[in-house]
mmCIF file of C-alpha atoms in Angstrom:
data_model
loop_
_atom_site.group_PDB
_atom_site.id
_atom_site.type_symbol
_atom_site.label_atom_id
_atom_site.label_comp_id
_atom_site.label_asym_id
_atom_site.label_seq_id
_atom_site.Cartn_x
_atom_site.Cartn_y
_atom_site.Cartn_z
ATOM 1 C CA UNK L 144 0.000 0.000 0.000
ATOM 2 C CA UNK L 145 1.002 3.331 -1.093
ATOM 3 C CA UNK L 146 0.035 6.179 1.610
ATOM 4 C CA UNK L 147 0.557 9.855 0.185
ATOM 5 C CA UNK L 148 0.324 12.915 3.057
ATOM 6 C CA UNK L 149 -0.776 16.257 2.470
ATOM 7 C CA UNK L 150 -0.941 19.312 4.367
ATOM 8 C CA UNK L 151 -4.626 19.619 3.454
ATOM 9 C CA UNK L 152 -7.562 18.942 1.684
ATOM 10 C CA UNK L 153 -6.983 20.627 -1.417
ATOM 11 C CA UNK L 154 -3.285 19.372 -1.739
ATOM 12 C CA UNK L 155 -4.625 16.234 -1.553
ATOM 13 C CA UNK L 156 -7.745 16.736 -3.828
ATOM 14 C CA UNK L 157 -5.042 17.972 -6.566
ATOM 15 C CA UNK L 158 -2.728 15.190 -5.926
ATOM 16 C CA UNK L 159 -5.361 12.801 -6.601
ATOM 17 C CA UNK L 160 -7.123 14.544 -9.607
ATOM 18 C CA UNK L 161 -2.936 14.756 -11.280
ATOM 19 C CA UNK L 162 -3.058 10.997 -10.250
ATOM 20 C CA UNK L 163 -6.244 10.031 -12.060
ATOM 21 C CA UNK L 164 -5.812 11.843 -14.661
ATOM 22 C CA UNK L 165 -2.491 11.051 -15.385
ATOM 23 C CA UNK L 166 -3.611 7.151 -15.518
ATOM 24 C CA UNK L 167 -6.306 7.989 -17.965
ATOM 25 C CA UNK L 168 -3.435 9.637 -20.589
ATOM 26 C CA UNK L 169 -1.074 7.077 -19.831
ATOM 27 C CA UNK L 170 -3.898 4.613 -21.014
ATOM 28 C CA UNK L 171 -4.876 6.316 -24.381
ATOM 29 C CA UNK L 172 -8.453 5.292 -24.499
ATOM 30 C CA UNK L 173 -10.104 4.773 -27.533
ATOM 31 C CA UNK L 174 -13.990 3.614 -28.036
ATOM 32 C CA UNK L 175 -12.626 0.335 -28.699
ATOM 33 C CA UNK L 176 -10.639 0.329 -25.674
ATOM 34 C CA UNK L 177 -11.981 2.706 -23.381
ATOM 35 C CA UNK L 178 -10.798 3.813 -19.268
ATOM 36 C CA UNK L 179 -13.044 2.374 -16.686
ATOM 37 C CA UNK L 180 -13.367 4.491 -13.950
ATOM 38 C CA UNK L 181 -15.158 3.863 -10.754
ATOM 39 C CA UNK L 182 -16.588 6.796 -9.093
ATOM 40 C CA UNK L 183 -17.770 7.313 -5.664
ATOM 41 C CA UNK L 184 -20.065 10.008 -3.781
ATOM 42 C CA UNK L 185 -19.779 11.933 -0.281
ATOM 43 C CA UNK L 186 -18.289 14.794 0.935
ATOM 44 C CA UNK L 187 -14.522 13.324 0.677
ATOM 45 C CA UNK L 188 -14.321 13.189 -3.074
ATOM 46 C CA UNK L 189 -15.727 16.675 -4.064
ATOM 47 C CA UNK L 190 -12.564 18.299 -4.545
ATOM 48 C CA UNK L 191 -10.883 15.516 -6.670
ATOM 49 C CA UNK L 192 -13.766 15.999 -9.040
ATOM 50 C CA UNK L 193 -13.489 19.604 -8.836
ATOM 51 C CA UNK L 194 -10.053 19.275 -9.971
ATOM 52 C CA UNK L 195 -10.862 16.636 -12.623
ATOM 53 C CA UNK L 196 -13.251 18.698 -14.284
ATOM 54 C CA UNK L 197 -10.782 22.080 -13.817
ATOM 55 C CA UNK L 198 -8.179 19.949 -16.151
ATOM 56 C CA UNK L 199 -11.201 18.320 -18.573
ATOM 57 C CA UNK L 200 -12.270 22.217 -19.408
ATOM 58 C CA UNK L 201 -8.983 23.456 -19.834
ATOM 59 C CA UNK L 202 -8.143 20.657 -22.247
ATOM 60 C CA UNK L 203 -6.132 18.495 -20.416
ATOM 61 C CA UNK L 204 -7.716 15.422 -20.315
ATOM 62 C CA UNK L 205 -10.775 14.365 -21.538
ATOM 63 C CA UNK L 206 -13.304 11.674 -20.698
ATOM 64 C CA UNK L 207 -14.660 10.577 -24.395
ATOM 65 C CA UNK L 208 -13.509 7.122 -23.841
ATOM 66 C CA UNK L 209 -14.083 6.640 -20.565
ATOM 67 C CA UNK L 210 -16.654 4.562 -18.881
ATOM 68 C CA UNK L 211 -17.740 4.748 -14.865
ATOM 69 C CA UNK L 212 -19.168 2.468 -12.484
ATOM 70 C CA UNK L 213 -20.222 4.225 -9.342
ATOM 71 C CA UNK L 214 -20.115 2.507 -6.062
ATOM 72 C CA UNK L 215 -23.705 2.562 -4.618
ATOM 73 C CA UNK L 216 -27.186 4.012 -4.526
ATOM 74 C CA UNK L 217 -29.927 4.491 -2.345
ATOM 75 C CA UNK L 218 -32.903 2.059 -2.594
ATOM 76 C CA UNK L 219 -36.374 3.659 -3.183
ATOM 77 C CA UNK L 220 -35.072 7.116 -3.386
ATOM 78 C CA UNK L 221 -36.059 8.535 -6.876
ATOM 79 C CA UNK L 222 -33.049 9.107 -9.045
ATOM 80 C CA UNK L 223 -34.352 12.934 -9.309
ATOM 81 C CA UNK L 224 -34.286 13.509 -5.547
ATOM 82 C CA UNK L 225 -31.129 16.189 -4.779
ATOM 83 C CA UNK L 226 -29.910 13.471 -2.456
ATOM 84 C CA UNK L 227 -29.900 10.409 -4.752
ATOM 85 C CA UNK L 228 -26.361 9.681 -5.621
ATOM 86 C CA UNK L 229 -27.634 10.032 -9.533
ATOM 87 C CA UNK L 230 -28.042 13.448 -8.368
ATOM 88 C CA UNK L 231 -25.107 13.838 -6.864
ATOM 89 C CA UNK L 232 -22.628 12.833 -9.866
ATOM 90 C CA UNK L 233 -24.587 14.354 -12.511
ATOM 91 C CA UNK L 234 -24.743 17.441 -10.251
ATOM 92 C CA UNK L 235 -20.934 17.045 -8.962
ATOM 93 C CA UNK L 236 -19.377 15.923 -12.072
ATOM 94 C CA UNK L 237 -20.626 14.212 -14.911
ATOM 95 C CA UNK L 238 -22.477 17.575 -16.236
ATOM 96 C CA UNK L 239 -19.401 18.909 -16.106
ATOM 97 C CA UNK L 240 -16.904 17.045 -18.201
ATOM 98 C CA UNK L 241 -17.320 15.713 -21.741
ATOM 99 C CA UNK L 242 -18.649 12.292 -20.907
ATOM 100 C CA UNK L 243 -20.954 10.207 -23.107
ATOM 101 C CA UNK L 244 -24.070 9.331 -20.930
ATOM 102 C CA UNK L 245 -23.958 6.114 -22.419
ATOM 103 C CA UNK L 246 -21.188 5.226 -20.382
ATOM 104 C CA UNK L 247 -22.152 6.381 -16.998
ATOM 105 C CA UNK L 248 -22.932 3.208 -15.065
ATOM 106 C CA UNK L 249 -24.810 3.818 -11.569
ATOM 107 C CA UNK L 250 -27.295 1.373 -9.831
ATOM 108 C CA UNK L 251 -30.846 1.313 -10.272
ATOM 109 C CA UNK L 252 -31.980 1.743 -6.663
ATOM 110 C CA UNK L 253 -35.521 1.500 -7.930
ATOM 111 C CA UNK L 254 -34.977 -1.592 -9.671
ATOM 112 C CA UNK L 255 -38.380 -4.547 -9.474
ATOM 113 C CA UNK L 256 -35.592 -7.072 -8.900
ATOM 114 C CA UNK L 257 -32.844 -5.292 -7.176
ATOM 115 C CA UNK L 258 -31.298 -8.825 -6.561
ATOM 116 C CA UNK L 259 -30.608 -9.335 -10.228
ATOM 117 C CA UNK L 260 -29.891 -5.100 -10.688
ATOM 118 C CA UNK L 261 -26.788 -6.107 -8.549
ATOM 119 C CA UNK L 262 -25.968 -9.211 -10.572
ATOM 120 C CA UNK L 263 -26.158 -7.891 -13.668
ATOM 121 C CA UNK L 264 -24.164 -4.624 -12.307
ATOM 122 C CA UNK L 265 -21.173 -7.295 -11.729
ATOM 123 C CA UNK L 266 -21.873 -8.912 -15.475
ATOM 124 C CA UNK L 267 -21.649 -5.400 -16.866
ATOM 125 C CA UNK L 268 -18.341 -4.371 -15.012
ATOM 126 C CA UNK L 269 -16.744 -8.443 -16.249
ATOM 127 C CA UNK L 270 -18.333 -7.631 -20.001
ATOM 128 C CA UNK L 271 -16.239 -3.864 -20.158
ATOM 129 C CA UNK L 272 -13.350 -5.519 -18.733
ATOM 130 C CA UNK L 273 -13.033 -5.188 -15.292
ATOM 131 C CA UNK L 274 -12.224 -1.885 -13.640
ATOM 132 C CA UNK L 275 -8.943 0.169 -14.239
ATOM 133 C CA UNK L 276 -9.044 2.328 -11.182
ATOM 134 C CA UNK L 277 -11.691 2.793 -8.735
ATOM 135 C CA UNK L 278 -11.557 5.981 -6.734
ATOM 136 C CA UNK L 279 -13.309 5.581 -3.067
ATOM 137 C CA UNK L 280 -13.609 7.581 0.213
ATOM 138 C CA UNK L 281 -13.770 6.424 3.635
ATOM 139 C CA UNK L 282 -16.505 6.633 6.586
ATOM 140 C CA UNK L 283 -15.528 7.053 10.243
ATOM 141 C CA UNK L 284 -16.515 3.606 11.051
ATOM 142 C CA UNK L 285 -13.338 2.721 8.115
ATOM 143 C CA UNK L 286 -16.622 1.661 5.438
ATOM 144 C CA UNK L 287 -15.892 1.611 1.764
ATOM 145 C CA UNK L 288 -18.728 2.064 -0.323
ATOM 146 C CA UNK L 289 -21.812 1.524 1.853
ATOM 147 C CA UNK L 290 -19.672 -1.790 2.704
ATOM 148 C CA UNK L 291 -20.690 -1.358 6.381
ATOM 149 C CA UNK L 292 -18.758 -3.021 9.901
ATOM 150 C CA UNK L 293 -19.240 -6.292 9.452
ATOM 151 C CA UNK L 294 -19.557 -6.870 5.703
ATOM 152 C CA UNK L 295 -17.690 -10.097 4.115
ATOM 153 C CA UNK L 296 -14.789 -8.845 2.622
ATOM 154 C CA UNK L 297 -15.079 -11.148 -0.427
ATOM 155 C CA UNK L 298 -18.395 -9.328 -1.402
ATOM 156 C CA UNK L 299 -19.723 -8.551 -4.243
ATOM 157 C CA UNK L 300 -22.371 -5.911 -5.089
ATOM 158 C CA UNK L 301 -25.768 -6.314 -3.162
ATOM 159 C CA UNK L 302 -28.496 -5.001 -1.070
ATOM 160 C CA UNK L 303 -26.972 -3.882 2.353
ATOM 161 C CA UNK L 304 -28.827 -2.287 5.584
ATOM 162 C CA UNK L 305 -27.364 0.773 6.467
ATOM 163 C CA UNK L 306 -25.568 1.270 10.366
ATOM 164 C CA UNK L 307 -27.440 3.472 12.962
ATOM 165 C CA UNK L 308 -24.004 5.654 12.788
ATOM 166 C CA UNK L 309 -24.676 5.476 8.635
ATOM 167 C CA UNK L 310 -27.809 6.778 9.168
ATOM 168 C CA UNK L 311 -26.968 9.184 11.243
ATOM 169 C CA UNK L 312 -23.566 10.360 9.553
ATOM 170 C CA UNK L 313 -26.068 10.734 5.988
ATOM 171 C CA UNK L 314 -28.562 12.515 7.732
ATOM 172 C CA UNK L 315 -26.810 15.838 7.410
ATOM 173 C CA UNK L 316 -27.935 15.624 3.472
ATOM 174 C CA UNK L 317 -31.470 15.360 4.551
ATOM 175 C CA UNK L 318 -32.061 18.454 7.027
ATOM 176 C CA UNK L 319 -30.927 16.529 10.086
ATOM 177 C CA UNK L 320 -33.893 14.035 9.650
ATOM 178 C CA UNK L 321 -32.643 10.318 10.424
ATOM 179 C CA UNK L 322 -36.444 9.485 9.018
ATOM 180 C CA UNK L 323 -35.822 11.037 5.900
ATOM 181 C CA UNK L 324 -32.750 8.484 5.024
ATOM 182 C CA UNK L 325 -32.967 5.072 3.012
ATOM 183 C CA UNK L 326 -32.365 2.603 5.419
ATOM 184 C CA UNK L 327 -30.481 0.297 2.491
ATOM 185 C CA UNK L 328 -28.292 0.969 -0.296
ATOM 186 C CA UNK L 329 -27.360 -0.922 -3.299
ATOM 187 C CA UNK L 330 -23.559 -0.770 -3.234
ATOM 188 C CA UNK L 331 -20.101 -2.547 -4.316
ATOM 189 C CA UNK L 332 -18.725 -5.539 -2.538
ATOM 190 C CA UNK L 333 -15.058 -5.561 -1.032
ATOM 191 C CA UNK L 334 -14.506 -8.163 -3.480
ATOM 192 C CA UNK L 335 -15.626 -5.624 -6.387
ATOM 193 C CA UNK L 336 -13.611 -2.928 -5.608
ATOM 194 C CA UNK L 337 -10.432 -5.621 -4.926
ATOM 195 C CA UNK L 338 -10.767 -6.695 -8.640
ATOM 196 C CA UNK L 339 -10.088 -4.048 -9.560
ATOM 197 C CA UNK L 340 -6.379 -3.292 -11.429
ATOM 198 C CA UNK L 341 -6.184 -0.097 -8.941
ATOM 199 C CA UNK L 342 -7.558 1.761 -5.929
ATOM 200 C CA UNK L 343 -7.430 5.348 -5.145
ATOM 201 C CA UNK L 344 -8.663 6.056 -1.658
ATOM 202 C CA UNK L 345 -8.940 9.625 -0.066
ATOM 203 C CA UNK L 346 -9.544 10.446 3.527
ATOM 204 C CA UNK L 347 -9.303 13.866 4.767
ATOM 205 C CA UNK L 348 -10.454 15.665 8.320
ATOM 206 C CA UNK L 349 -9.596 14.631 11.950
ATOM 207 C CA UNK L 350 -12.869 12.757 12.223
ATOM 208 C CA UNK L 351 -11.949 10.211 10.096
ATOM 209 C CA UNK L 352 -8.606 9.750 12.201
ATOM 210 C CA UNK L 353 -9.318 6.229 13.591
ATOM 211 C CA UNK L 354 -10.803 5.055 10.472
ATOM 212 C CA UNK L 355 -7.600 5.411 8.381
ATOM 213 C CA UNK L 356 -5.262 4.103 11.927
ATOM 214 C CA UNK L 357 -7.594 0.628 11.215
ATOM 215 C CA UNK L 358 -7.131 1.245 7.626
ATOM 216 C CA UNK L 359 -3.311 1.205 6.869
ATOM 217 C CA UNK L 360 -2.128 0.916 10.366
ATOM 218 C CA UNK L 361 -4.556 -2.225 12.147
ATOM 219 C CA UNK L 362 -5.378 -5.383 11.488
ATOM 220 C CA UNK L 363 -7.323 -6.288 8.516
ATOM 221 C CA UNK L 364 -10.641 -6.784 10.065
ATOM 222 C CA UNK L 365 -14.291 -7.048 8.379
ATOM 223 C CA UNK L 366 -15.185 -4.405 11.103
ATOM 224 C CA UNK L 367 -13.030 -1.969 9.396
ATOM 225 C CA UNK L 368 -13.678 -3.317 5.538
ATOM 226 C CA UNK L 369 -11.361 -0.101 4.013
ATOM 227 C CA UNK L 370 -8.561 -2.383 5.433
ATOM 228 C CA UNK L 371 -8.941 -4.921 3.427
ATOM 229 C CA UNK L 372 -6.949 -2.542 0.989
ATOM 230 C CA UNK L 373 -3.949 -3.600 2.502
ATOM 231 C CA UNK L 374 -4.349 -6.810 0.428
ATOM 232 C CA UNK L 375 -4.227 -4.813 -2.558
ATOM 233 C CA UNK L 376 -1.234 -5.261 -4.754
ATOM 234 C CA UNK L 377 -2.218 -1.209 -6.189
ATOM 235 C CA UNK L 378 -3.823 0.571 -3.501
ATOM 236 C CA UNK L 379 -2.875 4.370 -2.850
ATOM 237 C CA UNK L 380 -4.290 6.322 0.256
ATOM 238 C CA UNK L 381 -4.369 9.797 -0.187
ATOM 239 C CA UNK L 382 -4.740 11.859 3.248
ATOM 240 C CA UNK L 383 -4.324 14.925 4.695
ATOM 241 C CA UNK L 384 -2.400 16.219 8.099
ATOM 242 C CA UNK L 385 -5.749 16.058 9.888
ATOM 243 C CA UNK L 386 -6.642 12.642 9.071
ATOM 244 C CA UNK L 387 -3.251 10.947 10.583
ATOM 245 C CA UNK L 388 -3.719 11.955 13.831
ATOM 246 C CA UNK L 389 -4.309 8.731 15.151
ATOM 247 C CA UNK L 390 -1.662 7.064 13.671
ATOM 248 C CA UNK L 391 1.824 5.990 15.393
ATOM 249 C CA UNK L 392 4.519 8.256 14.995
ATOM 250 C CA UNK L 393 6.395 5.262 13.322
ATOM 251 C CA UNK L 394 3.816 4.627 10.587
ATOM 252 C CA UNK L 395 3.404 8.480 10.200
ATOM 253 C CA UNK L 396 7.517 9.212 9.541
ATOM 254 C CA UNK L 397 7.649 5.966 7.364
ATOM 255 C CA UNK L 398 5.058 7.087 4.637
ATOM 256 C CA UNK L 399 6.490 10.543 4.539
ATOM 257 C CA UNK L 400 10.443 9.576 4.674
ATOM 258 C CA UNK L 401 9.123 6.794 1.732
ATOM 259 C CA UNK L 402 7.673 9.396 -0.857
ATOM 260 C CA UNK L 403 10.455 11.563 0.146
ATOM 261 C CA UNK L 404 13.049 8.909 -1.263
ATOM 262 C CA UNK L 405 14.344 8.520 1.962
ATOM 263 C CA UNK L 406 13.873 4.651 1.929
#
């Protein structure tokens, strides 16, 4: 695992947009062979798509040939709703960049059969290839995607009931109103976003401390699924000063003195 520190958030929203979209030139996608992105939503990666769509409108890269599979969606929330994480990426980023909307891929959270949404999800990330680089955040409880404490870490996607601390942590989006929030999601397994040929995760802010100390510095532990990532043979966390605070000093000076060249 690869651990980058920044001073702050938007040092290490750039470093990751430069990151991302330095993959996606290095790839030269073409319609025949197209980038596969996957995307997720929250708070964490607003200013990597910020930056991303900064460098797509100043011609730097563009996003023609490349194809995204987001991590999750609310079930039963209408895709229209401000809060529905079709909102949120169409809102956040996808209006924003030049990509085709024929390769936007997000769950159907409204699906008859949301069983067989999230089976053929998987078939339809196999059939483009598998992905190239999925981007992620993390929760304060250390869940990727809505893969919540608990979760098998050899999961793929399916229907998942949300944590009280979830619930609550989401609730912000709805005016503070814990009845307002799906109580399940449709999201990525572990064992999706592990397939995967690279992972990008970003964690930023102090309150999200002890979920990056189980992340790169604990055990891997199905209570704390973003540490499955240490398995990972091209995983990259991205975090800021904030965010480290509950790490050792030793694990701290080692990721530092490593990107410094020092070892």
């Amino acid at each position: 695992m690869r651990v980058i520190i920044e001073p702050n958030y938007d040092a290490l929203s750039k470093w990751a947009a430069n990151y991302v979209a330095n993959r996606i030139k290095e790839a030269k996608p073409t319609p025949e062979k197209p980038f596969k992105l996957g995307c997720p939503t929250g708070s964490s990666p607003l200013g990597l798509y910020k930056e991303l769509i900064k460098k797509n409108k100043a011609g730097e890269i563009s996003f023609q040939n490349v194809i995204t599979f987001n991590m999750d969606e609310y079930v039963n929330l209408p895709e229209g709703h401000p809060e529905s994480y079709h909102s949120f990426m169409w809102n956040n980023f996808f209006n924003h960049i030049d990509i085709k909307k024929e390769n936007v891929h997000i769950l159907n959270g409204n699906a008859k059969d949301l069983v067989k949404e999230c089976e053929d999800y998987e078939k339809s990330i196999e059939a483009a290839g598998g992905i190239d680089l999925f981007m992620g955040g993390v929760g304060p409880d250390g869940h990727l995607a809505f893969n919540e404490p608990g979760s098998s870490l050899s999961s793929k996607t399916r229907i998942k009931t949300l944590t009280t601390d979830t619930i609550h942590a989401n609730s912000r989006f709805f005016d503070g109103d814990l009845e307002l929030v799906p109580k399940q999601a449709l999201t990525v397994g572990i064992g999706t976003v592990m397939a995967a040929k690279e992972v990008l995760l970003v964690c930023s802010g102090h309150n999200k401390a002890r979920a990056l100390k189980h992340c790169i510095d604990g055990y891997i532990s199905h209570k704390w699924t973003s540490s499955m990532l240490q398995m990972h043979p091209h995983a990259i966390v991205v975090c800021d000063e904030a965010a480290c605070d509950e790490l050792t000093v030793g694990t701290y000076k080692y990721y530092l003195d490593k990107e410094r060249g020092n070892l």
